[in-house]
mmCIF file with all atom_site columns, C-alpha atoms in Angstrom:
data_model
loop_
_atom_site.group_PDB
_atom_site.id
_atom_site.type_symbol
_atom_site.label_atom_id
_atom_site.label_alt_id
_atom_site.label_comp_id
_atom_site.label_asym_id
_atom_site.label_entity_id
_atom_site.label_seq_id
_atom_site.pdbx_PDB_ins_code
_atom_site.Cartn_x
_atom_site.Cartn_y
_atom_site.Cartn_z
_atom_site.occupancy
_atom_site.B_iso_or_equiv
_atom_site.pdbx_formal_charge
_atom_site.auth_seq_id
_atom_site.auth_comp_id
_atom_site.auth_asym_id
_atom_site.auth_atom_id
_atom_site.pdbx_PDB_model_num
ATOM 1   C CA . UNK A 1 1   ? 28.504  -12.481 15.779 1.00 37.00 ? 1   UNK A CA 1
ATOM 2   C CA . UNK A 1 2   ? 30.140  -14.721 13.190 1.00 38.00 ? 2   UNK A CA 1
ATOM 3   C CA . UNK A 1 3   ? 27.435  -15.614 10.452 1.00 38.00 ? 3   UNK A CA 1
ATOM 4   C CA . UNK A 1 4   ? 25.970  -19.006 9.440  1.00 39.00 ? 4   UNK A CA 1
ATOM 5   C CA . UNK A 1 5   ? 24.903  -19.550 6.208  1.00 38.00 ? 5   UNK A CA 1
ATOM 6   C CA . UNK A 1 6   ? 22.884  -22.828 7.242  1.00 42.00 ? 6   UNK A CA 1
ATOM 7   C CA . UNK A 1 7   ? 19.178  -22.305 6.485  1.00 42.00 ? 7   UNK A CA 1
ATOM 8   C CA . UNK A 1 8   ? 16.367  -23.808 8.452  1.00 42.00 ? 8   UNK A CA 1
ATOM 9   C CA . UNK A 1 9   ? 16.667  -27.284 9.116  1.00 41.00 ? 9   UNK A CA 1
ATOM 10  C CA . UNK A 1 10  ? 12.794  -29.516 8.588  1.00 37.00 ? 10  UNK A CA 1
ATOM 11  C CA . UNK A 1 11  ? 11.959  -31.202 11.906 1.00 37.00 ? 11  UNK A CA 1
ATOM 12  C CA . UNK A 1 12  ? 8.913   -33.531 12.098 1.00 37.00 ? 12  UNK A CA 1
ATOM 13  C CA . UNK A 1 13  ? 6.080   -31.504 12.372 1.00 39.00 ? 13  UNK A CA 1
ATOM 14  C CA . UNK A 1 14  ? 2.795   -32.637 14.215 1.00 37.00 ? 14  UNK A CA 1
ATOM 15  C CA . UNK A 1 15  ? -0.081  -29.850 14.191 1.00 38.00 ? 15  UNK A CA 1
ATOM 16  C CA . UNK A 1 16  ? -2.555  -29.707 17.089 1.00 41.00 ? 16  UNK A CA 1
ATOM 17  C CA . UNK A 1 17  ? -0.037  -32.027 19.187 1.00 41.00 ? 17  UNK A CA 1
ATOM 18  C CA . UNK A 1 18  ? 1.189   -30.697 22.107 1.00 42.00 ? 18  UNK A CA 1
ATOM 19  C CA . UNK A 1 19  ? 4.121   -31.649 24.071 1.00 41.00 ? 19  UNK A CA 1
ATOM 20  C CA . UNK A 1 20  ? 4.519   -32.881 27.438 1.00 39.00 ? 20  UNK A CA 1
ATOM 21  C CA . UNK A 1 21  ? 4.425   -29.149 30.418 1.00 41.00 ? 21  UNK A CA 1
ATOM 22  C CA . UNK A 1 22  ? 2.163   -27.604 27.941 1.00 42.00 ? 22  UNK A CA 1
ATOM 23  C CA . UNK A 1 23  ? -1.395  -27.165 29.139 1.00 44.00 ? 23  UNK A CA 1
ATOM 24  C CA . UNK A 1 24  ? -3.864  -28.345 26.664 1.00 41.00 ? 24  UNK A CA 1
ATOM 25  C CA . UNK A 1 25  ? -6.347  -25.228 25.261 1.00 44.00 ? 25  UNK A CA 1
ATOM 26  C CA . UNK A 1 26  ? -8.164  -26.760 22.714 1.00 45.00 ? 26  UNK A CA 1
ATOM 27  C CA . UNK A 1 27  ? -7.202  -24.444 19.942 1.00 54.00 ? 27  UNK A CA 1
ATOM 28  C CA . UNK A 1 28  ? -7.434  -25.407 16.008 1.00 52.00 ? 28  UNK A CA 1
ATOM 29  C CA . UNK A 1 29  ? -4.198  -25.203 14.724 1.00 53.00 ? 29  UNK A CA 1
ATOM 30  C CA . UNK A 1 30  ? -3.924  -24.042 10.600 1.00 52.00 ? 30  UNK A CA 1
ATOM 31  C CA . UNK A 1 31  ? -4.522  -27.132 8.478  1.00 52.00 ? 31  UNK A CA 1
ATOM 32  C CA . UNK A 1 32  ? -5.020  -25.170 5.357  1.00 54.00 ? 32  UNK A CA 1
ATOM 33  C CA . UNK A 1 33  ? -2.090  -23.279 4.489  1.00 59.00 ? 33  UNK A CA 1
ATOM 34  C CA . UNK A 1 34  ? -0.195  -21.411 1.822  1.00 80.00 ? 34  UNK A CA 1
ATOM 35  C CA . UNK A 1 35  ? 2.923   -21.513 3.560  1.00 89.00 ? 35  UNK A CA 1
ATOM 36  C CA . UNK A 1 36  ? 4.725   -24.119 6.331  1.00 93.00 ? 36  UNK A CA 1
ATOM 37  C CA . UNK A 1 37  ? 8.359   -22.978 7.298  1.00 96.00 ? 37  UNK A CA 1
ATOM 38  C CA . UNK A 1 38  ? 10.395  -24.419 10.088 1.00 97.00 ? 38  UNK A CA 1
ATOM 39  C CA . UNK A 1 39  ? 13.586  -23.597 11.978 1.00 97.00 ? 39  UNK A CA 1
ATOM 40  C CA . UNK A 1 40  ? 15.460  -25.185 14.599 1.00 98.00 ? 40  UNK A CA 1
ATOM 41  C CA . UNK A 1 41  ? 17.645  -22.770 16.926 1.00 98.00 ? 41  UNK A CA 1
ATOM 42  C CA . UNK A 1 42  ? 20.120  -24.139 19.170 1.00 97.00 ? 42  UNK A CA 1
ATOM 43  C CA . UNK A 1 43  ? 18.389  -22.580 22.650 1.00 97.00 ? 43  UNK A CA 1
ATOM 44  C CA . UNK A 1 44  ? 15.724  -23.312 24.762 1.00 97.00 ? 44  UNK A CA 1
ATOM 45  C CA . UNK A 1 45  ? 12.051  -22.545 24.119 1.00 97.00 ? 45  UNK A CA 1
ATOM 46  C CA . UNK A 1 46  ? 11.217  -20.572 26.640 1.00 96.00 ? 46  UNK A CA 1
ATOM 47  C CA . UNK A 1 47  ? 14.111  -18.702 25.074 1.00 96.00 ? 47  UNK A CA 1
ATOM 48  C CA . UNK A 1 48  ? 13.041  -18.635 21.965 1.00 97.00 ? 48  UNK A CA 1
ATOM 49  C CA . UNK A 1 49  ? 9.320   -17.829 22.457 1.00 97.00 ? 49  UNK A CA 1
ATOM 50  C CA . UNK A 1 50  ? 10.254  -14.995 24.818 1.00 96.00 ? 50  UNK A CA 1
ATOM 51  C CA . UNK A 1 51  ? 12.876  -12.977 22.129 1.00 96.00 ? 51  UNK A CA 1
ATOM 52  C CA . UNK A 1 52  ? 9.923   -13.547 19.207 1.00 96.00 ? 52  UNK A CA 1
ATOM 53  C CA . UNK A 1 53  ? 7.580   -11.982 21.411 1.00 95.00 ? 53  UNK A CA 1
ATOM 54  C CA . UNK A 1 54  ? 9.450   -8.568  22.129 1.00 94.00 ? 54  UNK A CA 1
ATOM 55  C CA . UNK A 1 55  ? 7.646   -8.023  18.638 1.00 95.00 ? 55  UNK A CA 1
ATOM 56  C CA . UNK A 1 56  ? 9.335   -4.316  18.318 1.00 94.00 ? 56  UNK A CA 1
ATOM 57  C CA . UNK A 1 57  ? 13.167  -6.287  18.188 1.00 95.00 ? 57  UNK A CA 1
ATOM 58  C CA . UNK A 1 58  ? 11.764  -7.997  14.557 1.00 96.00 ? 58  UNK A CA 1
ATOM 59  C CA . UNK A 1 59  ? 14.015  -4.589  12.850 1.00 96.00 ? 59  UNK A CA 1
ATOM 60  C CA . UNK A 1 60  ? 17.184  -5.673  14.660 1.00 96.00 ? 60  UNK A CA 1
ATOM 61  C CA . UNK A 1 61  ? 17.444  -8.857  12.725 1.00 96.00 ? 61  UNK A CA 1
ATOM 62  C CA . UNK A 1 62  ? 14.656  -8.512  9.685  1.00 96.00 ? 62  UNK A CA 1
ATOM 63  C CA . UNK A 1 63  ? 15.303  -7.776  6.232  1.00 95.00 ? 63  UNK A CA 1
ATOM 64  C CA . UNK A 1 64  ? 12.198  -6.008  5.448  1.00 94.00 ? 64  UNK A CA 1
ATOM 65  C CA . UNK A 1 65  ? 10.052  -5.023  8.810  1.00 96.00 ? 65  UNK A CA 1
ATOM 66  C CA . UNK A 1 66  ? 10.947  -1.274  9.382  1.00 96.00 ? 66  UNK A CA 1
ATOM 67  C CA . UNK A 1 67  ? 8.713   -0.661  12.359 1.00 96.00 ? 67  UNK A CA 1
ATOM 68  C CA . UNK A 1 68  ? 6.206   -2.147  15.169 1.00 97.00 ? 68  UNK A CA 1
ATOM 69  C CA . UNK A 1 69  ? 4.189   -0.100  16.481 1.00 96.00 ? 69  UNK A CA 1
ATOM 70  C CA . UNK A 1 70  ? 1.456   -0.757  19.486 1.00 91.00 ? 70  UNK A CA 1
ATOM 71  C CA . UNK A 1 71  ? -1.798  -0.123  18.276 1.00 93.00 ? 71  UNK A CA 1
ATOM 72  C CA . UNK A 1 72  ? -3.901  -2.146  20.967 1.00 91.00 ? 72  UNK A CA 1
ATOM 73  C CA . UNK A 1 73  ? -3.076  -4.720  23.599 1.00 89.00 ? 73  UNK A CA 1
ATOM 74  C CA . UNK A 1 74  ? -3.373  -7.383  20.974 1.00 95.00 ? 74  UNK A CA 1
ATOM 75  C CA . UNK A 1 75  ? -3.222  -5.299  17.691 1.00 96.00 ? 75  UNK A CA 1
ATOM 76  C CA . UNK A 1 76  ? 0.201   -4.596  16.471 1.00 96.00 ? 76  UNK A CA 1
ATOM 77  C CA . UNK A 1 77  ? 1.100   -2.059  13.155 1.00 96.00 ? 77  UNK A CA 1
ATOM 78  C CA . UNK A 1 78  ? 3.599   -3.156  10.822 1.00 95.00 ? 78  UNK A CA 1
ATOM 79  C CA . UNK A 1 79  ? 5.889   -1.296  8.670  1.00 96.00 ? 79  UNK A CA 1
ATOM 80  C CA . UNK A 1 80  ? 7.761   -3.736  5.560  1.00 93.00 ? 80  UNK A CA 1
ATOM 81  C CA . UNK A 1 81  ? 10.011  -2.003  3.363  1.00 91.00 ? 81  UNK A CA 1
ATOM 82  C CA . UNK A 1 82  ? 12.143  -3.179  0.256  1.00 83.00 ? 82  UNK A CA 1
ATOM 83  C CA . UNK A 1 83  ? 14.530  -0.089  -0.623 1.00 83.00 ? 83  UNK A CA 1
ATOM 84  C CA . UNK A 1 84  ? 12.118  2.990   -0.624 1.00 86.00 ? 84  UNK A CA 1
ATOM 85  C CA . UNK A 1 85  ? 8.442   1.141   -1.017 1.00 87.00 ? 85  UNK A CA 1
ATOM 86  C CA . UNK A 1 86  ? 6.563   1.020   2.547  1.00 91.00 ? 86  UNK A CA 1
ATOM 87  C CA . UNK A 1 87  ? 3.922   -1.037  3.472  1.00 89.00 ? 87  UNK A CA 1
ATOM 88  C CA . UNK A 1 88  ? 1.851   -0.449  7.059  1.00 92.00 ? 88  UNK A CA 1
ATOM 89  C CA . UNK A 1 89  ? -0.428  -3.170  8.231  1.00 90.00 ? 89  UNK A CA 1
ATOM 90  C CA . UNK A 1 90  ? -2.006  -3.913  11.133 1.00 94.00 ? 90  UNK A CA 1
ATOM 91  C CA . UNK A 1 91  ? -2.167  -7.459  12.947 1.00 95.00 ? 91  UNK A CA 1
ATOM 92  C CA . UNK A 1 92  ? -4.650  -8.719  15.660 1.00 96.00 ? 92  UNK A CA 1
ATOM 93  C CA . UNK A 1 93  ? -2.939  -11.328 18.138 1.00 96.00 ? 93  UNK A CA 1
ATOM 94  C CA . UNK A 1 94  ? -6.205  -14.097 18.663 1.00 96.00 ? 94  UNK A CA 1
ATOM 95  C CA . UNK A 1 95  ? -4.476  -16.611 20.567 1.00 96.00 ? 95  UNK A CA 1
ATOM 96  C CA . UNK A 1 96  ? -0.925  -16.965 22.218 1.00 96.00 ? 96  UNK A CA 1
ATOM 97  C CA . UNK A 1 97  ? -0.089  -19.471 25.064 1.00 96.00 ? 97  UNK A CA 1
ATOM 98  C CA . UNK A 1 98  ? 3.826   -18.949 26.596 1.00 96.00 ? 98  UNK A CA 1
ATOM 99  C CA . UNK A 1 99  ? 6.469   -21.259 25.501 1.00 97.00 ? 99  UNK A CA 1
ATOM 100 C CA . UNK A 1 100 ? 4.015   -22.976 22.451 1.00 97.00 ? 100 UNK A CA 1
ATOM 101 C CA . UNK A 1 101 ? 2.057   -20.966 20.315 1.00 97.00 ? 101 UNK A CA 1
ATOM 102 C CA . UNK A 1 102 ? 0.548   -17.767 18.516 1.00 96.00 ? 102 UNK A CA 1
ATOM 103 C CA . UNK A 1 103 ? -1.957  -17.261 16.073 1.00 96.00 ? 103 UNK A CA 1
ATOM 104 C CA . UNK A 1 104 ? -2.560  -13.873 14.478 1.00 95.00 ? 104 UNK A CA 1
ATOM 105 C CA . UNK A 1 105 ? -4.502  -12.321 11.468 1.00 94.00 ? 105 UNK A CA 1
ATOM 106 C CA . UNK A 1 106 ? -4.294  -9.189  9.363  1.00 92.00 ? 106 UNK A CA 1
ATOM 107 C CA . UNK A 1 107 ? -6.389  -6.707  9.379  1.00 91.00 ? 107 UNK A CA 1
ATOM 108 C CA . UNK A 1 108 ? -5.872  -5.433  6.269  1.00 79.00 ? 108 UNK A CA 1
ATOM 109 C CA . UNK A 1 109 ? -8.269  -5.300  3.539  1.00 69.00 ? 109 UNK A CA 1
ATOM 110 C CA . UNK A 1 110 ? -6.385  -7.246  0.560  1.00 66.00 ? 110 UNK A CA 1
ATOM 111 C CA . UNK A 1 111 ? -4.692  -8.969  0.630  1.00 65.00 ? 111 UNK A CA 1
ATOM 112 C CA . UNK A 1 112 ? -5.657  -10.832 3.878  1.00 79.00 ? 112 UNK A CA 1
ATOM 113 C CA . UNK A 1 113 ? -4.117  -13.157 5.690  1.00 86.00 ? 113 UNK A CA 1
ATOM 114 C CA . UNK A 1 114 ? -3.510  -15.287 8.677  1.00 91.00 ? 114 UNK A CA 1
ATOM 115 C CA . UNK A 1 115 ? -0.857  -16.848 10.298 1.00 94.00 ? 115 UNK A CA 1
ATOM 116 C CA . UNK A 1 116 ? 0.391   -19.123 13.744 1.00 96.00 ? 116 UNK A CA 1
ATOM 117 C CA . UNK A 1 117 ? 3.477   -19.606 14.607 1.00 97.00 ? 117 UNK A CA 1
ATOM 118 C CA . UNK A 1 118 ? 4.431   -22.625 17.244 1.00 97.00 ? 118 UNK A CA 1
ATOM 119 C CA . UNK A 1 119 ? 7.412   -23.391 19.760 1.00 98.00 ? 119 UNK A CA 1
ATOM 120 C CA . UNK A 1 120 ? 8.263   -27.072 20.507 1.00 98.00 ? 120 UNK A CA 1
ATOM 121 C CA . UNK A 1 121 ? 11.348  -28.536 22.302 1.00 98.00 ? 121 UNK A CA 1
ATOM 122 C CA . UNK A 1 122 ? 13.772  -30.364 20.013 1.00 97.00 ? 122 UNK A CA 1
ATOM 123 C CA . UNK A 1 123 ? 15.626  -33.641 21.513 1.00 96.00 ? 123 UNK A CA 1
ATOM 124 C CA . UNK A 1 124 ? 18.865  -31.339 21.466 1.00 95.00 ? 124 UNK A CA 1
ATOM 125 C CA . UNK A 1 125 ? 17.505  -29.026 24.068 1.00 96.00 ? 125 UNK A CA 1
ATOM 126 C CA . UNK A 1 126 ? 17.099  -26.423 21.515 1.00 97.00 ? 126 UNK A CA 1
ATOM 127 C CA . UNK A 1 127 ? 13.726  -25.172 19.675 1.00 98.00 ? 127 UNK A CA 1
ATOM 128 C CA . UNK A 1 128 ? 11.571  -25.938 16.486 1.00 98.00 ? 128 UNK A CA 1
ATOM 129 C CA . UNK A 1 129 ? 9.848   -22.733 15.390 1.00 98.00 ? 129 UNK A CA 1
ATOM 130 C CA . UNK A 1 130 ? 7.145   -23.596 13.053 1.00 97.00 ? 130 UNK A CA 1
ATOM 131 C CA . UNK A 1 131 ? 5.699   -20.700 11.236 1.00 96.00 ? 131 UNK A CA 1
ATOM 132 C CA . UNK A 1 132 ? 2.359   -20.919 8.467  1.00 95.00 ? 132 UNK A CA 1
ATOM 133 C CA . UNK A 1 133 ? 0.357   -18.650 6.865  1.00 92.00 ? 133 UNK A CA 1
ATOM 134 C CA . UNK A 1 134 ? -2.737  -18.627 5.195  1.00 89.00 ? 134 UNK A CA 1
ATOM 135 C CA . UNK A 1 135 ? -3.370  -16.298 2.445  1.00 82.00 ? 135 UNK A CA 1
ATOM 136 C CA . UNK A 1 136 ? -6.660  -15.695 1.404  1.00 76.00 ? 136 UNK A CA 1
ATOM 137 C CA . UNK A 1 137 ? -6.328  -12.492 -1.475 1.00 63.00 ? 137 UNK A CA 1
ATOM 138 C CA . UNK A 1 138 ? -9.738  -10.916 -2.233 1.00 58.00 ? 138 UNK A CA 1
ATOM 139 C CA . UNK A 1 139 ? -11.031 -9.509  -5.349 1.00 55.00 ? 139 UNK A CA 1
ATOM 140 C CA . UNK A 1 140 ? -8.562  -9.528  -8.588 1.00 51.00 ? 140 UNK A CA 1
ATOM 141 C CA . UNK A 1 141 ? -5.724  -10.612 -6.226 1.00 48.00 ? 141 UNK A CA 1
ATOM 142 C CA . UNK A 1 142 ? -7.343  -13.357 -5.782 1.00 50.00 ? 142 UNK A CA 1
ATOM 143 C CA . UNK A 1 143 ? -5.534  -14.246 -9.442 1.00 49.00 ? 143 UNK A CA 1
ATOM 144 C CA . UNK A 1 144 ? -1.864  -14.175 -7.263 1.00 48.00 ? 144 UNK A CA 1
ATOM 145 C CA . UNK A 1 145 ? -2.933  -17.001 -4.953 1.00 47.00 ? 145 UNK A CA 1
ATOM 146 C CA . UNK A 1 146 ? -4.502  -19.414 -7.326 1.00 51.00 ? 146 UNK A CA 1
ATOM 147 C CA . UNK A 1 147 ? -1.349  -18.957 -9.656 1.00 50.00 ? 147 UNK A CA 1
ATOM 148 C CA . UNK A 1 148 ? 0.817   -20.036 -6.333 1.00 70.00 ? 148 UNK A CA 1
ATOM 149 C CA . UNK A 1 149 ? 2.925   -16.860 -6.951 1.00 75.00 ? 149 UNK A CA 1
ATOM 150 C CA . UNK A 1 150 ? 2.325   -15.306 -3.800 1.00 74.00 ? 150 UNK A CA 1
ATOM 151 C CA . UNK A 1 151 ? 2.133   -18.131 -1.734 1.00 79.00 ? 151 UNK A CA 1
ATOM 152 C CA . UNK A 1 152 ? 6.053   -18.725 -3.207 1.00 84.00 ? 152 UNK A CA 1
ATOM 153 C CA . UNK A 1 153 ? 7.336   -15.550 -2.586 1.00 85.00 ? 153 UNK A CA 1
ATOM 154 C CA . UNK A 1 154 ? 5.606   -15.353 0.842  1.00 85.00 ? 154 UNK A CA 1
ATOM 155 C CA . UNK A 1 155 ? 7.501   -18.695 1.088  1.00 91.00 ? 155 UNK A CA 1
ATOM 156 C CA . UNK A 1 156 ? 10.175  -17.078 0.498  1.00 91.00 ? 156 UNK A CA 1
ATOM 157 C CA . UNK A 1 157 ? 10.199  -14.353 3.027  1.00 91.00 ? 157 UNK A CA 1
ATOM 158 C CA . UNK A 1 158 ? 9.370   -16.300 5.678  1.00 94.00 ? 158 UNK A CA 1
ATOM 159 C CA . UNK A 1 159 ? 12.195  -18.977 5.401  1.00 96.00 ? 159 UNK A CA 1
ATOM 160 C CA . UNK A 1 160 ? 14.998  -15.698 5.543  1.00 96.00 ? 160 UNK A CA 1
ATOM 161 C CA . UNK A 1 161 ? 13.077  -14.341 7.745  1.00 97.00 ? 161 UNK A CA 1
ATOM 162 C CA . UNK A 1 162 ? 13.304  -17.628 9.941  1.00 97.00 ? 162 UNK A CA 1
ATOM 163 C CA . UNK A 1 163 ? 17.184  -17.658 8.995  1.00 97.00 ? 163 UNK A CA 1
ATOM 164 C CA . UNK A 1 164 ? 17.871  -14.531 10.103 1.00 97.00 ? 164 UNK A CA 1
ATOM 165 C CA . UNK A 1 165 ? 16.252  -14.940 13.856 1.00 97.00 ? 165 UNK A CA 1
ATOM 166 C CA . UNK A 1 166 ? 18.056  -18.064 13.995 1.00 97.00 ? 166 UNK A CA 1
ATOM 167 C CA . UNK A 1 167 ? 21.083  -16.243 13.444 1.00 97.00 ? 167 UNK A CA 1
ATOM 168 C CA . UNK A 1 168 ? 20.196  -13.473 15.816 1.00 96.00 ? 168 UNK A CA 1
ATOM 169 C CA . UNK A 1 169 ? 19.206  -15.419 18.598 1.00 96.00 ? 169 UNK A CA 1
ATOM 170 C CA . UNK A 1 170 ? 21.883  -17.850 18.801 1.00 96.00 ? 170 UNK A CA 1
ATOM 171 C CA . UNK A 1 171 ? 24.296  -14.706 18.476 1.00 95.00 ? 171 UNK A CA 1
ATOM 172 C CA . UNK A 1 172 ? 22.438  -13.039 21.744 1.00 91.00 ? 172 UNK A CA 1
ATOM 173 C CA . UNK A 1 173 ? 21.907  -16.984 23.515 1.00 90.00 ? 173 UNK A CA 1
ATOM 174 C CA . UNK A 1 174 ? 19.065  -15.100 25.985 1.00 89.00 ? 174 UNK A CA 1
ATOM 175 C CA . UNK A 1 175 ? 15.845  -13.018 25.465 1.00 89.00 ? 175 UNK A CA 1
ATOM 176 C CA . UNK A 1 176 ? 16.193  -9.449  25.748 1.00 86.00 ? 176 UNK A CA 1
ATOM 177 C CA . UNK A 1 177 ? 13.033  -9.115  27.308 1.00 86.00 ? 177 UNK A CA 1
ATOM 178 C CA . UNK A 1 178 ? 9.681   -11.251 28.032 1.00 83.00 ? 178 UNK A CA 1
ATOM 179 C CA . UNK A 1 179 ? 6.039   -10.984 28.222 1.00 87.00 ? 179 UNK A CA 1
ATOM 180 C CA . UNK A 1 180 ? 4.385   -14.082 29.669 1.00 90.00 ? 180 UNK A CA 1
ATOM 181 C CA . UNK A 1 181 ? 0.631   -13.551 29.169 1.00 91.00 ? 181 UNK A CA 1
ATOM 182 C CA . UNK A 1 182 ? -2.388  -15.637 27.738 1.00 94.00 ? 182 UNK A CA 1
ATOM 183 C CA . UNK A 1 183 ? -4.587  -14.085 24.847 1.00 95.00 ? 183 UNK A CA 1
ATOM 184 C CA . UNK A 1 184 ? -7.623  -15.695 23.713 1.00 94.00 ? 184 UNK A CA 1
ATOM 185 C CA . UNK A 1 185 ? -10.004 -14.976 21.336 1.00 91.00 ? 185 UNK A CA 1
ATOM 186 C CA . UNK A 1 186 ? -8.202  -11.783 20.883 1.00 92.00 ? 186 UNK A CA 1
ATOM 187 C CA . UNK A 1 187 ? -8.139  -10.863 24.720 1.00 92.00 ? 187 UNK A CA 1
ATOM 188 C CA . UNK A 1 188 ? -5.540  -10.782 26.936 1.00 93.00 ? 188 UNK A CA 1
ATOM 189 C CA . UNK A 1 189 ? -6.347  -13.435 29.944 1.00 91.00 ? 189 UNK A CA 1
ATOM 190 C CA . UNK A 1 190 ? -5.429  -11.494 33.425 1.00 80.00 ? 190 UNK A CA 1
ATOM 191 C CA . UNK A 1 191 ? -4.610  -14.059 36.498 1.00 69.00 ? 191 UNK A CA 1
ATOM 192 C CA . UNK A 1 192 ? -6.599  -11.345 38.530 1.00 60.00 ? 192 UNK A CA 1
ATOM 193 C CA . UNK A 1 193 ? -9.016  -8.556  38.353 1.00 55.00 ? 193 UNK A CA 1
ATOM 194 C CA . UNK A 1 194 ? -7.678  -5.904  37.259 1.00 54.00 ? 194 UNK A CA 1
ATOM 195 C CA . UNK A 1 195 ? -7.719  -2.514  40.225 1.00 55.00 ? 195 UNK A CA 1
ATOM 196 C CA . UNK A 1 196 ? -11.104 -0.579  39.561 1.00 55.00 ? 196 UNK A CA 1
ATOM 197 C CA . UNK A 1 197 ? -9.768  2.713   38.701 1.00 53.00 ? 197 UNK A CA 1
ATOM 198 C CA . UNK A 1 198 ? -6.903  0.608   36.475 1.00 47.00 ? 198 UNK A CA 1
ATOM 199 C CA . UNK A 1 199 ? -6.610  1.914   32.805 1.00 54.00 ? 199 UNK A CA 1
ATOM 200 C CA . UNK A 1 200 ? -2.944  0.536   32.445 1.00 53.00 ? 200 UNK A CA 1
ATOM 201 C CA . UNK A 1 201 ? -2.934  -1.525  29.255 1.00 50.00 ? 201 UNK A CA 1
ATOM 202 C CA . UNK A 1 202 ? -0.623  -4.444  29.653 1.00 53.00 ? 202 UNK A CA 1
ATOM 203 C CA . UNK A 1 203 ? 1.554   -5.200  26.440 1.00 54.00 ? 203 UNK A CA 1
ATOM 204 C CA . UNK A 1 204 ? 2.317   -8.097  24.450 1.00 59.00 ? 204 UNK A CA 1
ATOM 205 C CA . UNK A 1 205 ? 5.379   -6.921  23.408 1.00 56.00 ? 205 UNK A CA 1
ATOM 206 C CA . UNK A 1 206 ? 8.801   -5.651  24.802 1.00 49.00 ? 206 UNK A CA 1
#
């Protein structure tokens, strides 16, 4: 896969709209925010939300997530690494609607966070992927987030992390794998009852 060295390209960006073959769901998108990264990648949403989904592929193309791990149906574990420091965190999906939008938080103590992430069609036929996070440090961390240092290197990490699945999903051009349900609130919407003696959890990720 030949490399680009083009980073993430600012489209308008319009929270709470939605665009035209998305169902409306009410949701309240993250006005405050400590971080507001976009990317455009040259294929289709439906594309593009699928591959972010398949959240244990983030390794294949990240520079610092290690490991995903499936804690719950909509509680992930994450492992960052920078050489040999490791970091394990855990992440609880409260909304996600196919082909538009995702909003998560952490579960960790401190620092906490939260964080959405939306999908909208660009005129090119390709995809704006919006990503923001909220930081919100507690205690003496607290001192990181008013000084702005944190919110620049989250800043950082997520516009290379936003480079590098651009470049990893225009190298593949299709999903490796899909799952297409609803979550709100921080459940997983089924189209139908579930079989009585059912115990099956059904994943959000690949």
């Amino acid at each position: 896969m030949a490399e680009q060295h083009e980073g993430p390209r600012a489209v308008p960006d319009t929270p709470g709209a939605r665009t035209s073959g998305h169902r409306s769901t009410g949701r309240r998108p993250l006005r405050e925010r400590h971080v507001d990264q976009t990317v455009e990648v040259a294929v289709p949403v439906r594309t593009a939300y699928n591959q972010w989904t398949q959240f244990k592929s983030f390794p294949r193309f990240s520079a610092v997530v290690r490991n995903v791990e499936q804690v719950r149906p909509t509680v992930t574990a994450w492992t960052l690494g920078y050489g040999p420091l490791r970091r394990r965190f855990a992440v609880e999906i409260l909304e996600q609607d196919p082909d538009a939008y995702l909003a998560w938080r952490g579960l960790e103590q401190r620092p906490w966070h939260r964080g959405e992430v939306e999908f909208r069609p660009t005129e090119s036929g390709g995809t704006a992927i919006t990503v923001r996070v909220l930081l919100e440090p507690r205690g003496a961390a607290g001192i990181l987030t008013r000084s702005s240092r944190a919110a620049r290197l989250t800043t950082r990490l997520v516009h290379g992390e936003l480079t590098r699945f651009k470049r990893f999903m225009e190298g593949l051009g299709q999903e490796g794998g899909a799952w297409r349900g609803t979550i709100r609130n921080g459940r997983v919407q089924h189209d139908r009852p579930e079989p009585p003696r059912s115990r099956v959890a059904r994943w959000p990720v690949g």
